[in-house]
Tab-separated table of N, CA and C in Angstrom:
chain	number	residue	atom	x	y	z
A	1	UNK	N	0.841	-1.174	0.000
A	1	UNK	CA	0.000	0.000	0.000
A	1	UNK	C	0.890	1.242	0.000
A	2	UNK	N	0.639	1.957	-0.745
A	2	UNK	CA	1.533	3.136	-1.220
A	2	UNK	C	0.722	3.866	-0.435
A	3	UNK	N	1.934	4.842	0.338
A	3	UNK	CA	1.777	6.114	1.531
A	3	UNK	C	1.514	7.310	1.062
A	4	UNK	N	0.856	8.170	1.539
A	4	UNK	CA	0.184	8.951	0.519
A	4	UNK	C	1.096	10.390	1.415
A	5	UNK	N	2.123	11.303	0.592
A	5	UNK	CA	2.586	12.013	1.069
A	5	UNK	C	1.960	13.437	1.467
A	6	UNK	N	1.644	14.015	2.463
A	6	UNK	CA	0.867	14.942	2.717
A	6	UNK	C	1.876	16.299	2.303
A	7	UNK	N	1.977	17.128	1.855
A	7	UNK	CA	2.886	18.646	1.565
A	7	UNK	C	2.974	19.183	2.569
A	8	UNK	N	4.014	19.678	3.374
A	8	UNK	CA	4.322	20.362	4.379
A	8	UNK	C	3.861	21.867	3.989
A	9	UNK	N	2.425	22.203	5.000
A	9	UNK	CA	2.558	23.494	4.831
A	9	UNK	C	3.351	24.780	5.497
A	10	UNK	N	3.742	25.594	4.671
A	10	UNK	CA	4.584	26.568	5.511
A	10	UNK	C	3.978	27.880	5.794
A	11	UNK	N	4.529	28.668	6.676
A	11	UNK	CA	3.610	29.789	7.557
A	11	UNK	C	3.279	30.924	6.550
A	12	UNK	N	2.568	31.436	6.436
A	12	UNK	CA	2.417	32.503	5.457
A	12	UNK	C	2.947	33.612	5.795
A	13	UNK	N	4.147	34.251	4.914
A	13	UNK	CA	5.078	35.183	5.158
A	13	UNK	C	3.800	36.215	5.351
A	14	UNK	N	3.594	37.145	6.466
A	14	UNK	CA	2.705	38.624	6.742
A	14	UNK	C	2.908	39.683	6.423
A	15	UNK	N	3.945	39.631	6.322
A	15	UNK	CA	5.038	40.919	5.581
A	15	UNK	C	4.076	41.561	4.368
A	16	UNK	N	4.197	40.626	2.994
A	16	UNK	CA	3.842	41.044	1.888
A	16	UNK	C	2.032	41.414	1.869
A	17	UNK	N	1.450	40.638	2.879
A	17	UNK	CA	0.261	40.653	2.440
A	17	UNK	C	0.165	42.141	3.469
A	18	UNK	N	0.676	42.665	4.588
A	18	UNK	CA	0.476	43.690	5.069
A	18	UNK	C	0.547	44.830	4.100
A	19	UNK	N	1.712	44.583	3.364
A	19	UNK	CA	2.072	45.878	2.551
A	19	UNK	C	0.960	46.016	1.474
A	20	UNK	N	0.355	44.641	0.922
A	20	UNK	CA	-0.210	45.167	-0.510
A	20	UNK	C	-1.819	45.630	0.644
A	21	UNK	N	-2.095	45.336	1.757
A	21	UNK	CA	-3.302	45.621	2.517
A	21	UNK	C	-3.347	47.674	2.535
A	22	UNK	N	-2.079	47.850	2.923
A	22	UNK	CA	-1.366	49.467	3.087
A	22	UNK	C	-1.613	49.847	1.838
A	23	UNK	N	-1.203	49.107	0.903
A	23	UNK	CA	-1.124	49.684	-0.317
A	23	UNK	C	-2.725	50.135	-0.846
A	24	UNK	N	-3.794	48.979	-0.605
A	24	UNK	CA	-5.080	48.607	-0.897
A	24	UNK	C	-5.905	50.048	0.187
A	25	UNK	N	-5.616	50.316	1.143
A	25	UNK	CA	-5.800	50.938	1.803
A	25	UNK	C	-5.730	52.240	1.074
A	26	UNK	N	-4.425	53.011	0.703
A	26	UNK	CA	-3.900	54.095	0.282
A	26	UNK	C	-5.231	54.006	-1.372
A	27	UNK	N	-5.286	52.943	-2.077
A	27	UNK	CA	-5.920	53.227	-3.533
A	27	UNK	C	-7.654	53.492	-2.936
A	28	UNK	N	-8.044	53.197	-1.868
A	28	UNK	CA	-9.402	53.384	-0.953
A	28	UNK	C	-9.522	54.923	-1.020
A	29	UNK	N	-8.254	55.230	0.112
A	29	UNK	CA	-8.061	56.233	0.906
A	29	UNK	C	-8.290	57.736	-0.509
A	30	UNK	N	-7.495	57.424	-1.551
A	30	UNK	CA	-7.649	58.663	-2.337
A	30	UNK	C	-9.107	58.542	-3.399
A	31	UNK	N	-9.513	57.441	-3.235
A	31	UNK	CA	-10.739	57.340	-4.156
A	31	UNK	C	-11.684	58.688	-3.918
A	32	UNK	N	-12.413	59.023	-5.086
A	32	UNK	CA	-13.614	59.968	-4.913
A	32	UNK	C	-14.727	59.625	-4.224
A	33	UNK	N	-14.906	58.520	-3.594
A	33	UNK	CA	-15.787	58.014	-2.337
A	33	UNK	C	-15.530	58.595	-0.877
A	34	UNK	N	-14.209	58.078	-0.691
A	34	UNK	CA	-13.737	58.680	0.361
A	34	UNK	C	-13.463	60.290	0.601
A	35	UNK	N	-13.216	60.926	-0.542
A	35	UNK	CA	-12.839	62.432	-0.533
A	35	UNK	C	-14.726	63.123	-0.444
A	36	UNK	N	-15.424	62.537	-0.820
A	36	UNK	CA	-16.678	63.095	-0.931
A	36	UNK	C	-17.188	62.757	0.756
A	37	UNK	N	-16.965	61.870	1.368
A	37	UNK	CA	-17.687	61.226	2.759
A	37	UNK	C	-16.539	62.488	3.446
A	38	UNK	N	-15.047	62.534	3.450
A	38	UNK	CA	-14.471	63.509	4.548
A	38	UNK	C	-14.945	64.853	4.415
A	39	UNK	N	-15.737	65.165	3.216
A	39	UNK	CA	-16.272	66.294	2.544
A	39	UNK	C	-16.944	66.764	3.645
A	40	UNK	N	-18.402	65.461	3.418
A	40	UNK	CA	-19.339	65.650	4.183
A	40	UNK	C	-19.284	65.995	5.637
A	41	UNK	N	-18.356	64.695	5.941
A	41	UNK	CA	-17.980	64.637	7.561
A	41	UNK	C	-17.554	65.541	8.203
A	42	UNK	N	-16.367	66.499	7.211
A	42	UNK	CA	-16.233	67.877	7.551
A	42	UNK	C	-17.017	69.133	8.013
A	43	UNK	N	-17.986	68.693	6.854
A	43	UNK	CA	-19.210	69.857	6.858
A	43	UNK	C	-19.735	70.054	8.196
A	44	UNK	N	-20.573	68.414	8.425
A	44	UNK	CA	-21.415	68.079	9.629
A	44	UNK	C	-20.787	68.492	10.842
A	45	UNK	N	-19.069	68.501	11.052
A	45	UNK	CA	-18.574	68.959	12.498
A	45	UNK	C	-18.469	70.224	12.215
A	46	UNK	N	-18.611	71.382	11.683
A	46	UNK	CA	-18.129	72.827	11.440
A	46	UNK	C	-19.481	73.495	10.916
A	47	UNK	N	-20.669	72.794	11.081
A	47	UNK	CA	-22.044	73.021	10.823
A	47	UNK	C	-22.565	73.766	12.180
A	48	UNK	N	-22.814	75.192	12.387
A	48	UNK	CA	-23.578	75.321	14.095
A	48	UNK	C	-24.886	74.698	13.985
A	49	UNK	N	-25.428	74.715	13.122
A	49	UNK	CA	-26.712	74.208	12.893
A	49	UNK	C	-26.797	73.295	13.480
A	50	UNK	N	-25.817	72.098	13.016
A	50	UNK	CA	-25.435	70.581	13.572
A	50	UNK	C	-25.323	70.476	14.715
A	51	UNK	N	-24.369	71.358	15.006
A	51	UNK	CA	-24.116	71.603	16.716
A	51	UNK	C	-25.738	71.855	18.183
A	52	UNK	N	-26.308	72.320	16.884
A	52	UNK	CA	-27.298	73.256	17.921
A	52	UNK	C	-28.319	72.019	18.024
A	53	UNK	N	-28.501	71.175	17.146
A	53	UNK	CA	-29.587	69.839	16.906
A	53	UNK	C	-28.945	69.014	17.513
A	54	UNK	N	-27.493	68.612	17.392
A	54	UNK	CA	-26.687	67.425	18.315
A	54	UNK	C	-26.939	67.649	19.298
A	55	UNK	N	-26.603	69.027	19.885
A	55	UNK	CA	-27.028	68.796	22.043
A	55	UNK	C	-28.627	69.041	21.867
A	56	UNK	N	-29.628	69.967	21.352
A	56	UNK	CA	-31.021	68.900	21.415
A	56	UNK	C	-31.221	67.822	21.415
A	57	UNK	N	-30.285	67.237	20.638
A	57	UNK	CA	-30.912	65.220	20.357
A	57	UNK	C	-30.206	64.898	21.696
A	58	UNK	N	-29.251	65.513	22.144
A	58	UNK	CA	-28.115	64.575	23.040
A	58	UNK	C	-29.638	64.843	24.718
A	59	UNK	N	-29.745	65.786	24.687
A	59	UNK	CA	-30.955	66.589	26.057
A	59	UNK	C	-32.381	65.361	25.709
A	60	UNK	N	-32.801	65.222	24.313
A	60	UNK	CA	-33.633	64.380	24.822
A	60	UNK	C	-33.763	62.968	24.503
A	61	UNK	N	-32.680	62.319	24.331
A	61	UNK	CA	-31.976	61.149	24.854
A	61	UNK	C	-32.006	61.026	25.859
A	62	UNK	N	-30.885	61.891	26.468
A	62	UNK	CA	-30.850	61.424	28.032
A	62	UNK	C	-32.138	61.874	28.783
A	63	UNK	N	-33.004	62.736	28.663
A	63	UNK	CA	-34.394	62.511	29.149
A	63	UNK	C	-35.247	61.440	28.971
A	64	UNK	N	-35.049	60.964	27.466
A	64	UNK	CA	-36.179	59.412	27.196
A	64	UNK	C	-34.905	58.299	28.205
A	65	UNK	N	-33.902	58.381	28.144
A	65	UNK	CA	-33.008	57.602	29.160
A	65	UNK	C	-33.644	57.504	30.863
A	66	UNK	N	-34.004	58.520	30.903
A	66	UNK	CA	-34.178	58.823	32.416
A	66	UNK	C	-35.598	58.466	32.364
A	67	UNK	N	-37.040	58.332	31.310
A	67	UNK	CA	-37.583	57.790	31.432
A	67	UNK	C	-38.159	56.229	31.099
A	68	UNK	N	-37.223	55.880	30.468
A	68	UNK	CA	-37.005	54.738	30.267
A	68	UNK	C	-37.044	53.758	31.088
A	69	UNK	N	-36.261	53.964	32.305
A	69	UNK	CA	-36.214	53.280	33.760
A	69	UNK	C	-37.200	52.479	33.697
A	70	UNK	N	-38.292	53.592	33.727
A	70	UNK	CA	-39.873	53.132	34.268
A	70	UNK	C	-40.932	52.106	32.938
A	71	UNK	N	-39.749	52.598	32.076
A	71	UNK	CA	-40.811	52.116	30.548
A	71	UNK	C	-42.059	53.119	30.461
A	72	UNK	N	-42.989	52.696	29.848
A	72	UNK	CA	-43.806	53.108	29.390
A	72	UNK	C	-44.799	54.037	30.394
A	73	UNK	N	-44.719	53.053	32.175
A	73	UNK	CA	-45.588	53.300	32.807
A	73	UNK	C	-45.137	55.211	33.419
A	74	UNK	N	-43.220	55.249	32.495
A	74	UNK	CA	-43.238	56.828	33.249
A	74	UNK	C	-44.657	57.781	32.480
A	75	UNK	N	-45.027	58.528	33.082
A	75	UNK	CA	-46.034	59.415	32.950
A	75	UNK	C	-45.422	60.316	31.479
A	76	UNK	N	-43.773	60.266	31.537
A	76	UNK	CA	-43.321	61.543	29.887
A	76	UNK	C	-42.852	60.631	29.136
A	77	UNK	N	-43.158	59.481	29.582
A	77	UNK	CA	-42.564	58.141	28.636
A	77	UNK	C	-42.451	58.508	26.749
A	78	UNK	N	-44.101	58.688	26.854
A	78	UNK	CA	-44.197	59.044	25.257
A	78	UNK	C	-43.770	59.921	24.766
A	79	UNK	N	-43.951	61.256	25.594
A	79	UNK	CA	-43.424	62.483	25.310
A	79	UNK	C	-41.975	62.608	24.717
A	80	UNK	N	-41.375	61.936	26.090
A	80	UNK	CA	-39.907	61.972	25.793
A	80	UNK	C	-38.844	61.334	24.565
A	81	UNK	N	-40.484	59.717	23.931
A	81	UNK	CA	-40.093	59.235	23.372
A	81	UNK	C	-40.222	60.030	21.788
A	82	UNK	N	-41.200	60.942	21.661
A	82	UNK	CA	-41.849	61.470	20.418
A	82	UNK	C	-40.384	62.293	20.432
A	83	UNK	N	-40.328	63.549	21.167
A	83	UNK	CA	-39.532	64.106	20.823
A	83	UNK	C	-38.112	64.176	20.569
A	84	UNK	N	-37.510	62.373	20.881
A	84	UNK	CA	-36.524	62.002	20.170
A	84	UNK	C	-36.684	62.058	18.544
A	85	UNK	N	-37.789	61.625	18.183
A	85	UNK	CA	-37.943	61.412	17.181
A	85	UNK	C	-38.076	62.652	16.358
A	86	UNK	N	-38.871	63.566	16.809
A	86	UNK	CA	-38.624	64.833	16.447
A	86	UNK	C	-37.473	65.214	15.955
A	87	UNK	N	-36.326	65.566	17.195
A	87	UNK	CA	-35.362	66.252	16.751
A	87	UNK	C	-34.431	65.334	15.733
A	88	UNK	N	-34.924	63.691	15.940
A	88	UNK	CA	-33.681	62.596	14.630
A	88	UNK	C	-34.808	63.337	13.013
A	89	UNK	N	-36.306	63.668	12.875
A	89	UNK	CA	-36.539	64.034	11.692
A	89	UNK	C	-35.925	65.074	11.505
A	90	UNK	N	-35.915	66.139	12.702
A	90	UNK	CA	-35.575	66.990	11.723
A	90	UNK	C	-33.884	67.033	11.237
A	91	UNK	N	-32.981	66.546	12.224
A	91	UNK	CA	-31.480	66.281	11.804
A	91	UNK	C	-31.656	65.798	10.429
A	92	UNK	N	-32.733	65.064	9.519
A	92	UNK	CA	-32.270	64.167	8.450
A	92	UNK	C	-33.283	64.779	7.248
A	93	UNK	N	-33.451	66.509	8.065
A	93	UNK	CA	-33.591	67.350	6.848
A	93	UNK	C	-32.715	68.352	6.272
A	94	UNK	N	-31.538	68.014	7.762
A	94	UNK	CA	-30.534	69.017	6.875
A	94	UNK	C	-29.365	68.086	5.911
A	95	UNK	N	-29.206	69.171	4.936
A	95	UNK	CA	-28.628	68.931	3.786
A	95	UNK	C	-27.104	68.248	3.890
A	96	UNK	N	-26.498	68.450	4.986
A	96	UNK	CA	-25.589	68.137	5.182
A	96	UNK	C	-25.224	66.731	6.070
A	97	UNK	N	-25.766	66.725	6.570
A	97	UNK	CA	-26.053	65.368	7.434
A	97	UNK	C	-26.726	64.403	6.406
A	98	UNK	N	-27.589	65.008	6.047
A	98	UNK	CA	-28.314	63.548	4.474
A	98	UNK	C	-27.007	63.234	4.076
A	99	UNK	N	-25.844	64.188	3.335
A	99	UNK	CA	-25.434	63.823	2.631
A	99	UNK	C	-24.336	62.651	3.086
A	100	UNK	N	-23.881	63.329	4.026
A	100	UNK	CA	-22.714	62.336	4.746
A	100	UNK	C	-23.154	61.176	5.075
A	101	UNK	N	-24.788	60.979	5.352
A	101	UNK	CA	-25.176	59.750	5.658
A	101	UNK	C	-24.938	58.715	4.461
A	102	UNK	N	-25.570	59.420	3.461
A	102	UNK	CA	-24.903	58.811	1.801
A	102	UNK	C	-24.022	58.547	1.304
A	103	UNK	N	-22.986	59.426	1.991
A	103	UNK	CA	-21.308	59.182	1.380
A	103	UNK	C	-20.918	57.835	2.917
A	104	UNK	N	-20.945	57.922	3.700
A	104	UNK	CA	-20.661	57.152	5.057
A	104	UNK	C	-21.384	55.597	4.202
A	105	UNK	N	-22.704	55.836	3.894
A	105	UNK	CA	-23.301	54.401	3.246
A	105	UNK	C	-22.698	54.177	2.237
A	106	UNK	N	-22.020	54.906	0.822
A	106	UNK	CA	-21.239	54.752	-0.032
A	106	UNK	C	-19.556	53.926	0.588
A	107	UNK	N	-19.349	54.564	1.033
A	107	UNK	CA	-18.235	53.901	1.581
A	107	UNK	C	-18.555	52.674	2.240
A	108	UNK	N	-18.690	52.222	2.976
A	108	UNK	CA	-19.039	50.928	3.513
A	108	UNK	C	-19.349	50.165	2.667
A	109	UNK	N	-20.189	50.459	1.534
A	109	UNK	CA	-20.484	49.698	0.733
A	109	UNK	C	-19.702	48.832	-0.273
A	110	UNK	N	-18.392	49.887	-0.339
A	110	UNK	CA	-17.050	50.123	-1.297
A	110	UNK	C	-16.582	48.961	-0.509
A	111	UNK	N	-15.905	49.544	0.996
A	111	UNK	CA	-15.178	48.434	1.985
A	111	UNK	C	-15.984	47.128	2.328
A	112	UNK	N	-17.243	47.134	2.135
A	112	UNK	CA	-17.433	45.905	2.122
A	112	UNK	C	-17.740	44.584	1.095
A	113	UNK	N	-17.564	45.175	-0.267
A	113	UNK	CA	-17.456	44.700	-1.566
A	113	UNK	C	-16.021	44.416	-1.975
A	114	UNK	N	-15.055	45.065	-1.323
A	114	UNK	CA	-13.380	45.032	-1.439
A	114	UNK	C	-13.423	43.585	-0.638
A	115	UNK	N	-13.495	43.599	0.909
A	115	UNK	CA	-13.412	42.382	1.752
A	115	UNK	C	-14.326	41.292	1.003
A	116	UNK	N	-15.466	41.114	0.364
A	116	UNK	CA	-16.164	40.356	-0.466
A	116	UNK	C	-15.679	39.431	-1.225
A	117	UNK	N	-14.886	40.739	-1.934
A	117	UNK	CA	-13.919	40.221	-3.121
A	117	UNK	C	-12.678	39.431	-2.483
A	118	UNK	N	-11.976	39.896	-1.423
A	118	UNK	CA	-10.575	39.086	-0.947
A	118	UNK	C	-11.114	37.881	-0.522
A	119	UNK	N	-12.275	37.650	0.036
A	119	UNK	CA	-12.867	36.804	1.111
A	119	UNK	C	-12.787	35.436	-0.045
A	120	UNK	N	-13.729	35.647	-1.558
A	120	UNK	CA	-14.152	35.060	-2.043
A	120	UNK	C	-12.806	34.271	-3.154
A	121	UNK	N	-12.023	35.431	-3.216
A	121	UNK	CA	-10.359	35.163	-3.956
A	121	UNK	C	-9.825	34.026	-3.051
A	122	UNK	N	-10.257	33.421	-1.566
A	122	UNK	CA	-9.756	32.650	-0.625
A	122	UNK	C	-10.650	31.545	-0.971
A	123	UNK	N	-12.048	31.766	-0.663
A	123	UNK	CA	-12.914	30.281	-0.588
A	123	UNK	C	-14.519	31.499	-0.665
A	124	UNK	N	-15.743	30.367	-1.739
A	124	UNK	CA	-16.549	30.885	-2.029
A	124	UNK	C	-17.554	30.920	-0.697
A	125	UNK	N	-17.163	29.874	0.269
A	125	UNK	CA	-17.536	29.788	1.764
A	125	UNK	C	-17.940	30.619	2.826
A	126	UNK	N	-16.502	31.428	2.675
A	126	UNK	CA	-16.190	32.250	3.576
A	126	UNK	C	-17.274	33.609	3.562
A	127	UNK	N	-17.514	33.527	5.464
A	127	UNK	CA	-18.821	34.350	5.347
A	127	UNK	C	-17.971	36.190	5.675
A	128	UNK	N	-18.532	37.230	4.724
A	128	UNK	CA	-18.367	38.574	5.192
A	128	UNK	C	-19.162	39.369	6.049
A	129	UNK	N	-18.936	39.778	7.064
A	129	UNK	CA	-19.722	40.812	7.975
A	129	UNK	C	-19.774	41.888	7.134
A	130	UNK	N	-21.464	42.373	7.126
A	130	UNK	CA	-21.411	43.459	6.835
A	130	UNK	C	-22.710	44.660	7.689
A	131	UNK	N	-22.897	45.851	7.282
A	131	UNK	CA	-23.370	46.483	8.682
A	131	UNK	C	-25.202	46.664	8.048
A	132	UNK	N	-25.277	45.800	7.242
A	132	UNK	CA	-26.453	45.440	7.017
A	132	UNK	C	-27.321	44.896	7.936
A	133	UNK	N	-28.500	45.454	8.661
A	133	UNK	CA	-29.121	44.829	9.595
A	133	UNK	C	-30.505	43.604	8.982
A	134	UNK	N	-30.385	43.760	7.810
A	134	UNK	CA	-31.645	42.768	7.265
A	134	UNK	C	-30.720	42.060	6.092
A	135	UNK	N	-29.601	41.053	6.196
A	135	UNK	CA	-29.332	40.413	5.072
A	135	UNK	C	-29.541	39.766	4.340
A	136	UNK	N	-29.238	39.290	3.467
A	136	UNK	CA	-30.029	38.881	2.125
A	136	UNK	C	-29.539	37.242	1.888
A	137	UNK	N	-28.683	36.980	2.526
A	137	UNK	CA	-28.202	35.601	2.801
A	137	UNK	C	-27.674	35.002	3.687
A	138	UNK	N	-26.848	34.094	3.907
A	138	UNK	CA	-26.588	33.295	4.908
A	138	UNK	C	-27.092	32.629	5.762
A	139	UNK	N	-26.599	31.721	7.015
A	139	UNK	CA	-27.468	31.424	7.801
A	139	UNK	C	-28.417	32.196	8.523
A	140	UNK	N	-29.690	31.655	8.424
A	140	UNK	CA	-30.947	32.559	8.901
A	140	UNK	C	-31.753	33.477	7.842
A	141	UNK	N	-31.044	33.092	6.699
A	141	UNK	CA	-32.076	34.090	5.737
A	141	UNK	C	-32.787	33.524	5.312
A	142	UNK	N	-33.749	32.563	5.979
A	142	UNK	CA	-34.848	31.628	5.754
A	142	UNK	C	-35.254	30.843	4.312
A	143	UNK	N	-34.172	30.120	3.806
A	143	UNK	CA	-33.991	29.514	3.126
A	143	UNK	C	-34.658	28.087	2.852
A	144	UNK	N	-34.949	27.238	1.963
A	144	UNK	CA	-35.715	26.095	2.101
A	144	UNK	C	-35.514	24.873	2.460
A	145	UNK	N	-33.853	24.996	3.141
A	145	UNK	CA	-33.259	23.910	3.890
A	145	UNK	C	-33.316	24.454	5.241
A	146	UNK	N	-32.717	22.977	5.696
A	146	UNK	CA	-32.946	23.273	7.138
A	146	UNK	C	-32.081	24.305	7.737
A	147	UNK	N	-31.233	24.355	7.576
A	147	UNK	CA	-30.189	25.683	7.985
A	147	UNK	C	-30.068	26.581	8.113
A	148	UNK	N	-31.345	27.084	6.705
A	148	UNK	CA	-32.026	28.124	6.697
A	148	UNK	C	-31.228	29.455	5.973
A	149	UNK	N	-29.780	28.940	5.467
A	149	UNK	CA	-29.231	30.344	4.272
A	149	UNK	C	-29.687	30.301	3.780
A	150	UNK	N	-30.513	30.183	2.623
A	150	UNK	CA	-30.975	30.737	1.777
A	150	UNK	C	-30.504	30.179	-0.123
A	151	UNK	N	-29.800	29.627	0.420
A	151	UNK	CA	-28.910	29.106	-0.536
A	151	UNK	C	-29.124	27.158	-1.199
A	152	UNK	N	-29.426	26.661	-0.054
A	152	UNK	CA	-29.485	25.072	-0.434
A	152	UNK	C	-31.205	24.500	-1.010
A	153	UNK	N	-30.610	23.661	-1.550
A	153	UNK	CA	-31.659	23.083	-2.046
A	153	UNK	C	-33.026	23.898	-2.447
């Protein structure tokens, strides 16, 4: 019976794959995705407008916080809870905050289609996190096997 020789695997030098990661990084970093999101991001911190709606939202947070304790049964429960909501509509009528929200979702979208791509250059297996709260596959995306990705049978 002939021995079946297994290949010694050897450690994967980190070196190179760090640098082309730096490198991958830097071709990100100058893209027109990224220059449009620091755009935004800029805007939104040097905005008083922004400023003046951030400590409103931050005041009734920590008020729906403080009634929260009690849940529902506090007496400003709702109150406190509406007018969170208030001041998050109106934050996502200014022009500047929409936008960064768009460029911030643009980007992620970029970085998480890059990792997609390396993930899948490795094994078609391999699962990617992404900051999607309703995904469209994997385990649990109620699929018609038992497992439930979405994917079998």
């Amino acid at each position: 019976m002939q021995q079946l020789e297994i290949a010694e695997q050897t450690p994967l030098d980190m070196a190179p794959v760090v640098l082309c990661a730096y490198e991958l990084g830097d071709y990100i970093n100058q893209s027109a995705e990224v220059a449009d999101y620091l755009y935004w991001k800029n805007e939104v911190e040097h905005n008083p407008e922004v400023a003046s709606l951030r400590a409103r939202f931050n005041r009734a947070k920590e008020f729906f916080s403080e009634c929260e304790r009690f849940g529902r049964f506090h007496p400003d429960y709702h109150a406190a809870k509406d007018k969170v909501k208030a001041v998050e509509a109106e934050m996502a009528q200014v022009e500047c905050i929409r936008r960064y929200k768009e460029a911030e979702e643009v980007v992620d979208t970029l970085l998480y289609d890059v990792s997609l791509m390396i993930a899948e250059s490795v094994s078609g297996s391999i699962k990617v996190p992404g900051n999607n709260p309703l995904p469209s596959g994997g385990c649990g995306g109620g699929g018609s096997c038992s497992c439930g990705s979405g994917g079998c049978g």
